[in-house]
CSV table of C-alpha atoms in Angstrom, one decimal:
chain,number,residue,atom,x,y,z
A,1,UNK,CA,-6.7,-14.0,-2.8
A,2,UNK,CA,-3.6,-11.8,-2.6
A,3,UNK,CA,-0.4,-13.4,-3.7
A,4,UNK,CA,2.4,-13.7,-1.1
A,5,UNK,CA,4.6,-10.6,-1.1
A,6,UNK,CA,8.4,-10.1,-1.2
A,7,UNK,CA,9.3,-6.7,0.2
A,8,UNK,CA,12.8,-5.2,0.2
A,9,UNK,CA,13.2,-3.2,3.4
A,10,UNK,CA,15.3,0.0,3.1
A,11,UNK,CA,16.5,1.1,6.5
A,12,UNK,CA,17.6,4.7,6.4
A,13,UNK,CA,20.0,6.6,8.6
A,14,UNK,CA,21.9,9.8,8.4
A,15,UNK,CA,25.0,9.5,6.2
A,16,UNK,CA,28.3,9.7,8.0
A,17,UNK,CA,29.6,12.0,5.2
A,18,UNK,CA,26.6,14.3,4.9
A,19,UNK,CA,24.4,15.1,7.9
A,20,UNK,CA,21.6,16.3,5.6
A,21,UNK,CA,21.3,13.1,3.7
A,22,UNK,CA,19.5,9.8,4.5
A,23,UNK,CA,21.2,6.7,3.1
A,24,UNK,CA,20.3,3.0,3.1
A,25,UNK,CA,22.0,1.0,5.8
A,26,UNK,CA,22.0,-2.5,7.0
A,27,UNK,CA,22.2,-3.6,10.6
A,28,UNK,CA,23.0,-6.6,12.7
A,29,UNK,CA,20.6,-7.2,15.7
A,30,UNK,CA,19.8,-3.5,15.4
A,31,UNK,CA,23.4,-2.4,15.9
A,32,UNK,CA,26.4,-2.0,13.5
A,33,UNK,CA,25.2,0.2,10.7
A,34,UNK,CA,26.7,-0.3,7.3
A,35,UNK,CA,26.0,2.3,4.6
A,36,UNK,CA,25.1,0.6,1.3
A,37,UNK,CA,23.7,3.3,-1.0
A,38,UNK,CA,21.2,5.9,-2.0
A,39,UNK,CA,17.5,5.2,-1.4
A,40,UNK,CA,16.3,6.4,-4.8
A,41,UNK,CA,18.7,4.3,-6.9
A,42,UNK,CA,18.2,1.3,-4.6
A,43,UNK,CA,14.4,1.6,-5.1
A,44,UNK,CA,14.8,1.8,-8.8
A,45,UNK,CA,16.7,-1.4,-8.8
A,46,UNK,CA,14.1,-3.1,-6.7
A,47,UNK,CA,11.3,-1.9,-9.1
A,48,UNK,CA,13.2,-3.2,-12.1
A,49,UNK,CA,13.4,-6.6,-10.3
A,50,UNK,CA,9.6,-6.5,-9.6
A,51,UNK,CA,9.6,-6.2,-5.9
A,52,UNK,CA,6.0,-6.3,-4.7
A,53,UNK,CA,6.3,-3.4,-2.4
A,54,UNK,CA,8.9,-1.4,-0.5
A,55,UNK,CA,9.3,-0.6,3.2
A,56,UNK,CA,11.3,2.5,4.3
A,57,UNK,CA,12.2,2.8,7.9
A,58,UNK,CA,14.2,5.6,9.4
A,59,UNK,CA,16.0,3.7,12.1
A,60,UNK,CA,17.3,6.7,14.0
A,61,UNK,CA,13.8,7.3,15.3
A,62,UNK,CA,14.4,11.0,15.5
A,63,UNK,CA,11.2,12.8,14.8
A,64,UNK,CA,13.2,15.7,13.4
A,65,UNK,CA,14.0,13.4,10.5
A,66,UNK,CA,10.4,13.0,9.3
A,67,UNK,CA,10.8,16.0,7.0
A,68,UNK,CA,14.0,14.6,5.5
A,69,UNK,CA,12.4,11.2,5.2
A,70,UNK,CA,9.4,12.8,3.4
A,71,UNK,CA,11.7,14.4,0.9
A,72,UNK,CA,13.3,11.1,0.1
A,73,UNK,CA,9.9,9.5,-0.3
A,74,UNK,CA,8.8,12.3,-2.7
A,75,UNK,CA,11.9,11.7,-4.8
A,76,UNK,CA,11.4,7.9,-4.9
A,77,UNK,CA,7.7,8.3,-5.8
A,78,UNK,CA,8.6,10.3,-9.0
A,79,UNK,CA,10.0,7.1,-10.5
A,80,UNK,CA,8.6,4.2,-8.4
A,81,UNK,CA,5.1,2.9,-9.1
A,82,UNK,CA,4.6,0.4,-6.4
A,83,UNK,CA,3.3,0.5,-2.8
A,84,UNK,CA,5.4,2.1,-0.2
A,85,UNK,CA,5.2,1.7,3.6
A,86,UNK,CA,7.1,4.4,5.5
A,87,UNK,CA,8.0,4.8,9.1
A,88,UNK,CA,10.5,5.4,11.9
A,89,UNK,CA,9.8,8.0,14.5
A,90,UNK,CA,6.2,8.6,13.4
A,91,UNK,CA,4.4,10.1,16.4
A,92,UNK,CA,1.7,12.5,15.3
A,93,UNK,CA,-1.1,13.2,12.8
A,94,UNK,CA,1.2,15.8,11.2
A,95,UNK,CA,3.8,13.1,10.6
A,96,UNK,CA,1.2,10.9,8.9
A,97,UNK,CA,-0.1,13.7,6.7
A,98,UNK,CA,3.4,14.8,5.7
A,99,UNK,CA,4.5,11.3,4.7
A,100,UNK,CA,1.2,10.4,2.9
A,101,UNK,CA,1.3,13.7,1.0
A,102,UNK,CA,4.8,12.9,-0.2
A,103,UNK,CA,3.9,9.5,-1.7
A,104,UNK,CA,3.7,7.0,1.2
A,105,UNK,CA,0.8,4.6,1.0
A,106,UNK,CA,1.0,3.1,4.4
A,107,UNK,CA,2.6,4.4,7.6
A,108,UNK,CA,4.4,2.2,10.1
A,109,UNK,CA,4.2,3.1,13.7
A,110,UNK,CA,6.1,1.4,16.6
A,111,UNK,CA,7.2,3.2,19.8
A,112,UNK,CA,4.4,5.7,19.7
A,113,UNK,CA,1.8,2.9,19.3
A,114,UNK,CA,3.1,1.2,22.5
A,115,UNK,CA,3.2,4.5,24.4
A,116,UNK,CA,-0.2,5.6,23.3
A,117,UNK,CA,-2.3,2.7,21.9
A,118,UNK,CA,-5.2,5.1,21.2
A,119,UNK,CA,-3.0,6.7,18.4
A,120,UNK,CA,-3.6,3.5,16.4
A,121,UNK,CA,-7.3,4.1,16.6
A,122,UNK,CA,-7.1,7.8,15.8
A,123,UNK,CA,-5.0,7.3,12.7
A,124,UNK,CA,-7.0,4.3,11.6
A,125,UNK,CA,-10.3,6.3,11.8
A,126,UNK,CA,-8.7,9.2,10.0
A,127,UNK,CA,-6.8,7.5,7.2
A,128,UNK,CA,-8.3,4.1,7.1
A,129,UNK,CA,-7.1,0.8,8.7
A,130,UNK,CA,-5.2,-0.1,5.5
A,131,UNK,CA,-2.9,2.9,6.1
A,132,UNK,CA,-1.8,1.9,9.6
A,133,UNK,CA,1.0,-0.7,9.9
A,134,UNK,CA,1.9,-1.6,13.5
A,135,UNK,CA,5.5,-2.5,13.6
A,136,UNK,CA,6.6,-4.8,16.4
A,137,UNK,CA,10.2,-5.5,17.3
A,138,UNK,CA,10.8,-8.3,19.7
A,139,UNK,CA,13.5,-10.6,21.2
A,140,UNK,CA,13.5,-14.1,22.6
A,141,UNK,CA,14.4,-13.9,26.3
A,142,UNK,CA,16.6,-16.4,28.2
A,143,UNK,CA,13.5,-18.1,29.6
A,144,UNK,CA,12.2,-18.8,26.1
A,145,UNK,CA,9.5,-16.1,26.3
A,146,UNK,CA,9.2,-13.2,23.8
A,147,UNK,CA,9.3,-9.6,24.6
A,148,UNK,CA,8.5,-6.4,22.7
A,149,UNK,CA,11.2,-3.7,22.5
A,150,UNK,CA,10.6,-0.1,21.5
A,151,UNK,CA,12.9,2.9,20.7
A,152,UNK,CA,14.8,1.1,18.0
A,153,UNK,CA,15.1,-2.1,20.1
A,154,UNK,CA,16.6,-0.4,23.1
A,155,UNK,CA,13.7,-0.4,25.6
A,156,UNK,CA,12.2,-3.6,27.0
A,157,UNK,CA,8.5,-3.2,27.5
A,158,UNK,CA,7.5,-6.4,29.3
A,159,UNK,CA,4.8,-6.8,26.6
A,160,UNK,CA,4.3,-10.1,24.8
A,161,UNK,CA,4.4,-9.6,21.0
A,162,UNK,CA,1.4,-11.8,20.2
A,163,UNK,CA,-0.8,-10.2,22.9
A,164,UNK,CA,0.3,-6.8,21.6
A,165,UNK,CA,-0.4,-7.6,18.0
A,166,UNK,CA,-3.9,-8.9,18.8
A,167,UNK,CA,-4.6,-5.7,20.7
A,168,UNK,CA,-3.2,-3.6,17.8
A,169,UNK,CA,-5.6,-5.3,15.4
A,170,UNK,CA,-8.5,-4.6,17.8
A,171,UNK,CA,-7.4,-0.9,18.0
A,172,UNK,CA,-7.6,-0.5,14.2
A,173,UNK,CA,-4.2,-1.6,12.7
A,174,UNK,CA,-4.5,-2.8,9.1
A,175,UNK,CA,-1.3,-4.8,8.9
A,176,UNK,CA,1.4,-6.1,11.3
A,177,UNK,CA,5.1,-5.9,10.7
A,178,UNK,CA,7.1,-8.3,12.9
A,179,UNK,CA,10.9,-8.1,13.3
A,180,UNK,CA,12.8,-10.4,15.5
A,181,UNK,CA,15.8,-8.3,16.7
A,182,UNK,CA,18.0,-11.4,17.5
A,183,UNK,CA,17.7,-12.5,13.8
A,184,UNK,CA,18.1,-9.0,12.2
A,185,UNK,CA,21.0,-9.1,9.7
A,186,UNK,CA,22.2,-12.5,10.8
A,187,UNK,CA,21.0,-14.2,7.5
A,188,UNK,CA,20.4,-17.5,9.3
A,189,UNK,CA,16.7,-17.7,8.9
A,190,UNK,CA,13.6,-16.0,10.3
A,191,UNK,CA,12.2,-16.4,13.8
A,192,UNK,CA,8.9,-18.2,12.9
A,193,UNK,CA,7.5,-19.1,16.3
A,194,UNK,CA,5.8,-15.8,16.9
A,195,UNK,CA,4.5,-15.2,13.3
A,196,UNK,CA,3.2,-18.7,12.9
A,197,UNK,CA,1.2,-18.5,16.1
A,198,UNK,CA,0.1,-14.9,15.4
A,199,UNK,CA,-1.2,-15.6,11.8
A,200,UNK,CA,-3.8,-17.9,13.3
A,201,UNK,CA,-5.0,-15.4,15.8
A,202,UNK,CA,-5.5,-12.2,13.7
A,203,UNK,CA,-7.5,-11.4,10.6
A,204,UNK,CA,-5.1,-8.8,9.2
A,205,UNK,CA,-2.0,-9.4,7.1
A,206,UNK,CA,1.3,-10.3,8.8
A,207,UNK,CA,4.7,-9.3,7.4
A,208,UNK,CA,7.7,-10.8,9.0
A,209,UNK,CA,11.3,-9.9,8.6
A,210,UNK,CA,14.8,-10.2,10.1
A,211,UNK,CA,17.2,-13.0,9.2
A,212,UNK,CA,16.7,-13.9,5.5
A,213,UNK,CA,19.9,-15.3,4.1
A,214,UNK,CA,18.6,-17.9,1.6
A,215,UNK,CA,15.5,-18.1,-0.7
A,216,UNK,CA,14.5,-21.1,1.5
A,217,UNK,CA,14.1,-18.7,4.5
A,218,UNK,CA,11.5,-16.8,2.6
A,219,UNK,CA,9.6,-19.9,1.4
A,220,UNK,CA,9.8,-21.4,5.0
A,221,UNK,CA,8.1,-18.3,6.3
A,222,UNK,CA,5.4,-18.6,3.7
A,223,UNK,CA,4.9,-22.3,3.8
A,224,UNK,CA,5.5,-23.0,7.6
A,225,UNK,CA,4.3,-19.8,9.2
A,226,UNK,CA,1.8,-18.8,6.5
A,227,UNK,CA,2.6,-15.1,6.7
A,228,UNK,CA,1.3,-12.8,3.9
A,229,UNK,CA,4.6,-11.1,3.3
A,230,UNK,CA,8.3,-11.4,4.1
A,231,UNK,CA,10.6,-8.3,4.1
A,232,UNK,CA,14.4,-8.3,4.0
A,233,UNK,CA,17.1,-5.7,4.1
A,234,UNK,CA,20.5,-7.3,4.2
A,235,UNK,CA,19.5,-10.2,1.9
A,236,UNK,CA,18.9,-7.9,-1.0
A,237,UNK,CA,21.9,-5.7,-0.2
A,238,UNK,CA,24.4,-8.4,0.0
A,239,UNK,CA,23.5,-11.0,-2.5
A,240,UNK,CA,24.8,-11.2,-6.0
A,241,UNK,CA,21.7,-13.2,-6.5
A,242,UNK,CA,18.9,-10.8,-7.2
A,243,UNK,CA,15.2,-10.6,-6.6
A,244,UNK,CA,14.2,-12.2,-9.9
A,245,UNK,CA,16.1,-15.4,-9.1
A,246,UNK,CA,14.9,-15.4,-5.5
A,247,UNK,CA,11.4,-15.2,-6.8
A,248,UNK,CA,11.8,-18.2,-9.1
A,249,UNK,CA,13.2,-20.2,-6.2
A,250,UNK,CA,10.4,-19.3,-3.9
A,251,UNK,CA,7.8,-19.9,-6.7
A,252,UNK,CA,9.3,-23.3,-7.3
A,253,UNK,CA,9.1,-24.2,-3.6
A,254,UNK,CA,5.3,-23.9,-4.1
A,255,UNK,CA,4.5,-20.4,-2.9
A,256,UNK,CA,2.0,-18.4,-4.8
A,257,UNK,CA,3.8,-15.2,-5.7
A,258,UNK,CA,3.6,-12.8,-8.6
A,259,UNK,CA,5.7,-14.0,-11.5
A,260,UNK,CA,4.9,-11.6,-14.4
A,261,UNK,CA,6.1,-8.2,-15.4
B,1,UNK,CA,-5.0,18.4,-19.8
B,2,UNK,CA,-5.8,16.0,-17.1
B,3,UNK,CA,-7.1,17.2,-13.7
B,4,UNK,CA,-6.6,15.4,-10.4
B,5,UNK,CA,-9.1,16.3,-7.8
B,6,UNK,CA,-7.4,17.4,-4.6
B,7,UNK,CA,-9.9,17.3,-1.8
B,8,UNK,CA,-7.4,16.4,0.9
B,9,UNK,CA,-7.6,12.6,0.7
B,10,UNK,CA,-4.8,10.3,-0.2
B,11,UNK,CA,-2.3,9.4,-2.8
B,12,UNK,CA,-2.4,12.5,-5.0
B,13,UNK,CA,1.3,12.6,-5.6
B,14,UNK,CA,1.6,9.0,-6.8
B,15,UNK,CA,-1.2,9.6,-9.3
B,16,UNK,CA,0.3,12.9,-10.4
B,17,UNK,CA,3.7,11.3,-10.8
B,18,UNK,CA,2.4,8.4,-12.8
B,19,UNK,CA,0.6,10.7,-15.4
B,20,UNK,CA,3.6,13.0,-15.5
B,21,UNK,CA,5.8,9.9,-16.2
B,22,UNK,CA,3.6,9.1,-19.1
B,23,UNK,CA,4.3,12.6,-20.5
B,24,UNK,CA,1.0,14.3,-19.8
B,25,UNK,CA,0.4,17.7,-18.5
B,26,UNK,CA,-1.4,17.3,-15.2
B,27,UNK,CA,-3.2,19.9,-13.1
B,28,UNK,CA,-3.9,19.4,-9.4
B,29,UNK,CA,-7.4,20.8,-9.0
B,30,UNK,CA,-7.7,22.0,-5.4
B,31,UNK,CA,-10.7,24.3,-6.1
B,32,UNK,CA,-14.0,23.1,-7.7
B,33,UNK,CA,-13.7,25.8,-10.5
B,34,UNK,CA,-10.3,24.3,-11.6
B,35,UNK,CA,-12.2,21.4,-13.1
B,36,UNK,CA,-13.5,23.5,-15.9
B,37,UNK,CA,-9.9,23.9,-17.2
B,38,UNK,CA,-9.3,20.2,-17.7
B,39,UNK,CA,-10.7,17.7,-20.2
B,40,UNK,CA,-10.2,14.5,-18.2
B,41,UNK,CA,-10.8,14.1,-14.5
B,42,UNK,CA,-9.1,11.7,-12.0
B,43,UNK,CA,-10.7,11.2,-8.6
B,44,UNK,CA,-8.2,9.4,-6.3
B,45,UNK,CA,-8.6,8.6,-2.7
B,46,UNK,CA,-7.3,6.6,0.2
B,47,UNK,CA,-8.9,6.6,3.6
B,48,UNK,CA,-12.3,6.5,5.3
B,49,UNK,CA,-15.4,7.2,3.3
B,50,UNK,CA,-17.0,9.4,5.9
B,51,UNK,CA,-14.1,11.9,5.6
B,52,UNK,CA,-14.1,11.6,1.9
B,53,UNK,CA,-17.8,12.5,1.5
B,54,UNK,CA,-17.5,15.3,4.1
B,55,UNK,CA,-14.6,16.9,2.3
B,56,UNK,CA,-16.2,16.6,-1.2
B,57,UNK,CA,-19.4,18.2,0.1
B,58,UNK,CA,-17.7,20.9,2.2
B,59,UNK,CA,-15.4,22.0,-0.6
B,60,UNK,CA,-18.1,22.3,-3.2
B,61,UNK,CA,-16.5,19.6,-5.3
B,62,UNK,CA,-19.7,17.4,-5.2
B,63,UNK,CA,-21.6,20.0,-7.2
B,64,UNK,CA,-18.8,20.8,-9.6
B,65,UNK,CA,-18.1,17.1,-10.2
B,66,UNK,CA,-21.8,16.4,-10.9
B,67,UNK,CA,-21.7,19.1,-13.5
B,68,UNK,CA,-18.3,18.2,-15.1
B,69,UNK,CA,-18.8,14.4,-15.0
B,70,UNK,CA,-22.5,13.9,-15.5
B,71,UNK,CA,-23.5,16.9,-17.6
B,72,UNK,CA,-20.4,17.7,-19.6
B,73,UNK,CA,-19.4,14.0,-19.7
B,74,UNK,CA,-15.7,14.4,-19.3
B,75,UNK,CA,-13.8,11.1,-19.2
B,76,UNK,CA,-13.4,10.4,-15.5
B,77,UNK,CA,-11.3,7.8,-13.7
B,78,UNK,CA,-11.9,6.9,-10.0
B,79,UNK,CA,-9.3,5.0,-8.0
B,80,UNK,CA,-9.9,3.0,-4.9
B,81,UNK,CA,-11.9,5.2,-2.5
B,82,UNK,CA,-12.5,7.5,-5.5
B,83,UNK,CA,-14.3,4.6,-7.0
B,84,UNK,CA,-16.3,3.7,-3.9
B,85,UNK,CA,-17.5,7.2,-3.5
B,86,UNK,CA,-19.2,7.0,-6.9
B,87,UNK,CA,-21.7,4.5,-5.5
B,88,UNK,CA,-25.1,5.4,-4.0
B,89,UNK,CA,-24.2,4.6,-0.4
B,90,UNK,CA,-21.4,3.1,1.6
B,91,UNK,CA,-21.8,1.0,4.8
B,92,UNK,CA,-18.3,1.7,6.0
B,93,UNK,CA,-18.7,2.7,9.6
B,94,UNK,CA,-22.4,3.5,9.4
B,95,UNK,CA,-24.4,4.5,6.3
B,96,UNK,CA,-23.1,7.3,4.1
B,97,UNK,CA,-24.8,8.7,1.1
B,98,UNK,CA,-22.3,9.0,-1.7
B,99,UNK,CA,-22.2,10.6,-5.2
B,100,UNK,CA,-24.7,8.1,-6.6
B,101,UNK,CA,-23.2,7.9,-10.1
B,102,UNK,CA,-23.5,4.1,-10.1
B,103,UNK,CA,-26.5,2.2,-8.8
B,104,UNK,CA,-24.4,0.4,-6.2
B,105,UNK,CA,-23.6,-0.1,-2.6
B,106,UNK,CA,-20.3,-0.3,-0.9
B,107,UNK,CA,-20.1,-3.3,1.5
B,108,UNK,CA,-17.4,-5.0,3.6
B,109,UNK,CA,-15.4,-7.8,2.1
B,110,UNK,CA,-16.7,-11.1,3.3
B,111,UNK,CA,-14.3,-13.9,2.2
B,112,UNK,CA,-16.1,-16.4,4.5
B,113,UNK,CA,-12.8,-18.1,5.2
B,114,UNK,CA,-10.7,-17.2,8.2
B,115,UNK,CA,-7.4,-17.7,6.4
B,116,UNK,CA,-8.3,-14.9,4.0
B,117,UNK,CA,-7.6,-11.4,5.4
B,118,UNK,CA,-9.4,-8.2,5.5
B,119,UNK,CA,-8.2,-5.6,4.5
B,120,UNK,CA,-7.0,-7.5,1.5
B,121,UNK,CA,-3.6,-6.1,0.7
B,122,UNK,CA,-1.4,-7.1,-2.2
B,123,UNK,CA,-1.3,-8.3,-5.8
B,124,UNK,CA,-4.3,-10.1,-7.2
B,125,UNK,CA,-4.9,-11.7,-10.6
B,126,UNK,CA,-7.7,-9.7,-12.3
B,127,UNK,CA,-10.3,-11.1,-14.7
B,128,UNK,CA,-11.3,-8.3,-17.0
B,129,UNK,CA,-13.5,-7.7,-20.0
B,130,UNK,CA,-11.1,-7.8,-23.0
B,131,UNK,CA,-13.5,-5.7,-25.1
B,132,UNK,CA,-13.0,-2.6,-22.9
B,133,UNK,CA,-10.5,-0.2,-24.4
B,134,UNK,CA,-9.1,0.6,-20.9
B,135,UNK,CA,-7.7,-2.9,-20.7
B,136,UNK,CA,-6.1,-2.9,-24.1
B,137,UNK,CA,-2.6,-4.4,-24.2
B,138,UNK,CA,-2.9,-6.3,-20.9
B,139,UNK,CA,-1.8,-9.9,-20.8
B,140,UNK,CA,-4.2,-12.6,-19.5
B,141,UNK,CA,-3.9,-13.1,-15.7
B,142,UNK,CA,-2.6,-9.6,-15.1
B,143,UNK,CA,-1.8,-8.8,-11.5
B,144,UNK,CA,-2.7,-5.5,-9.9
B,145,UNK,CA,-2.2,-4.0,-6.5
B,146,UNK,CA,-5.1,-3.7,-4.2
B,147,UNK,CA,-5.6,-2.5,-0.6
B,148,UNK,CA,-9.1,-2.4,0.7
B,149,UNK,CA,-11.7,-3.7,3.2
B,150,UNK,CA,-14.8,-2.7,1.3
B,151,UNK,CA,-16.0,-3.3,-2.2
B,152,UNK,CA,-18.6,-1.9,-4.7
B,153,UNK,CA,-21.6,-4.0,-5.4
B,154,UNK,CA,-23.3,-2.9,-8.6
B,155,UNK,CA,-27.0,-3.6,-9.3
B,156,UNK,CA,-26.4,-3.8,-13.0
B,157,UNK,CA,-23.9,-6.5,-13.7
B,158,UNK,CA,-22.9,-5.0,-17.1
B,159,UNK,CA,-21.3,-2.1,-15.2
B,160,UNK,CA,-18.8,-4.5,-13.6
B,161,UNK,CA,-15.9,-4.8,-16.0
B,162,UNK,CA,-13.3,-6.5,-13.9
B,163,UNK,CA,-13.3,-8.8,-10.9
B,164,UNK,CA,-10.9,-10.9,-8.7
B,165,UNK,CA,-11.3,-13.7,-6.3
B,166,UNK,CA,-10.9,-13.3,-2.5
B,167,UNK,CA,-13.1,-16.1,-1.1
B,168,UNK,CA,-15.9,-14.4,-3.1
B,169,UNK,CA,-16.0,-12.5,-6.4
B,170,UNK,CA,-14.8,-8.9,-5.7
B,171,UNK,CA,-15.4,-6.0,-8.0
B,172,UNK,CA,-12.1,-4.7,-9.4
B,173,UNK,CA,-13.4,-2.2,-11.9
B,174,UNK,CA,-16.7,-0.6,-13.0
B,175,UNK,CA,-17.6,1.4,-16.1
B,176,UNK,CA,-20.6,3.4,-17.2
B,177,UNK,CA,-20.7,5.9,-20.1
B,178,UNK,CA,-17.7,8.3,-19.5
B,179,UNK,CA,-16.9,7.0,-16.1
B,180,UNK,CA,-14.3,4.3,-15.4
B,181,UNK,CA,-13.2,3.3,-11.9
B,182,UNK,CA,-10.8,0.8,-10.4
B,183,UNK,CA,-10.6,-0.7,-7.0
B,184,UNK,CA,-6.9,-1.6,-7.7
B,185,UNK,CA,-4.3,1.1,-7.8
B,186,UNK,CA,-3.0,1.5,-11.4
B,187,UNK,CA,-0.4,4.1,-10.1
B,188,UNK,CA,1.0,1.4,-7.8
B,189,UNK,CA,0.9,-1.6,-10.2
B,190,UNK,CA,4.1,-1.0,-12.1
B,191,UNK,CA,4.1,-1.4,-15.9
B,192,UNK,CA,0.6,-2.9,-16.1
B,193,UNK,CA,-0.8,-0.1,-14.1
B,194,UNK,CA,0.8,2.5,-16.3
B,195,UNK,CA,-0.8,0.7,-19.3
B,196,UNK,CA,-4.2,1.2,-17.8
B,197,UNK,CA,-3.5,4.9,-17.1
B,198,UNK,CA,-2.3,5.3,-20.7
B,199,UNK,CA,-5.4,3.7,-22.0
B,200,UNK,CA,-7.4,6.1,-19.9
B,201,UNK,CA,-5.6,9.0,-21.5
B,202,UNK,CA,-6.5,7.7,-25.0
B,203,UNK,CA,-10.0,6.7,-24.1
B,204,UNK,CA,-12.8,8.2,-26.2
B,205,UNK,CA,-16.1,7.1,-24.5
């Protein structure tokens, strides 16, 4: 059985100082970008701290950036020997091929998957289900229901995240990445209602993210929602406390995670 | 020199970077004849088996690999799909005839427990045969990164040199003569993975 995974999420956006460079940023509820560093050096730190995997998301969702994104991934993969999921604006077979050939292991798709669900099946058939991560951003609405948003959290779709995730699995997704927009960057804990219900209804791994501020928030997601992985951006960017300490705390809470290396 | 077979499937760059990081000269072999210039062969692969077989056959790599690996007995490493393709046949999306280097079938993971997921993605503790030089220097309970939905089932148990548990015993590595292959990704398993790759470089079958 795979151990539970801790995944630093590196959100990338164009640097304010250099339009040709992608930098790591953190956000709050998908707004308010704060630049925090260079993706290559950040990745090295995460590798030294034994992160289980990395997620890179280009949050500008501008398909012109796929090439720049692939160049960043190529640089990272010269020095990082761990799995990398890459996404943000991926909309074609060419995008898949470009990112995979530059060192990505898994590709995350979001808006394109909602617009053309058959894209999931095509990519899954071509590259294998394990390669296709369907990323789902959602919000809790005033009436208590949940709704999927696309285009970087700006477009309401009227779709229920759990129904969509189940459909994505049937179409060939190999993994699901859930992000609750309301909790993004707030560091007050993860939204667990959707993931805990979803985990019982699908057979593929579920990663959830958005809102980690304490080690307890990770262990809650593992122990209460039983997700396979938790990803976090702001948590690892802000804290003095590093991944190694966080790991011990999560391990001590009774979660089976990797403790060696 | 070490040669990585480039037949258009998968994580070539990661494998290339890992060997380069270890200080080796690496050649990407994109034509079958390139294989004659290298003394060790790596067969990587991520994706669907049908595409993998199709591309190996169309490109002429199947014949060249049979010659270099089986006749000339060059030390060869298969990774993930590059391991599965060494079986006789795979049942991934139909029945596909594979290279047949191992008397083995490739079958879907069947954990028999609905809380265990397929594909299995992540770090798993591997049980390995400590006598095998390719596992030299690894601590007990070493964790490696895996991502797969299918596994190799060998008919000769002696060829299975590493396993892990996922509701059932899953094949993690196989070995026969000059061929060693892993279901896990050494190039994605941080320091322990690099140890396995280094052992492969020094392996004298």
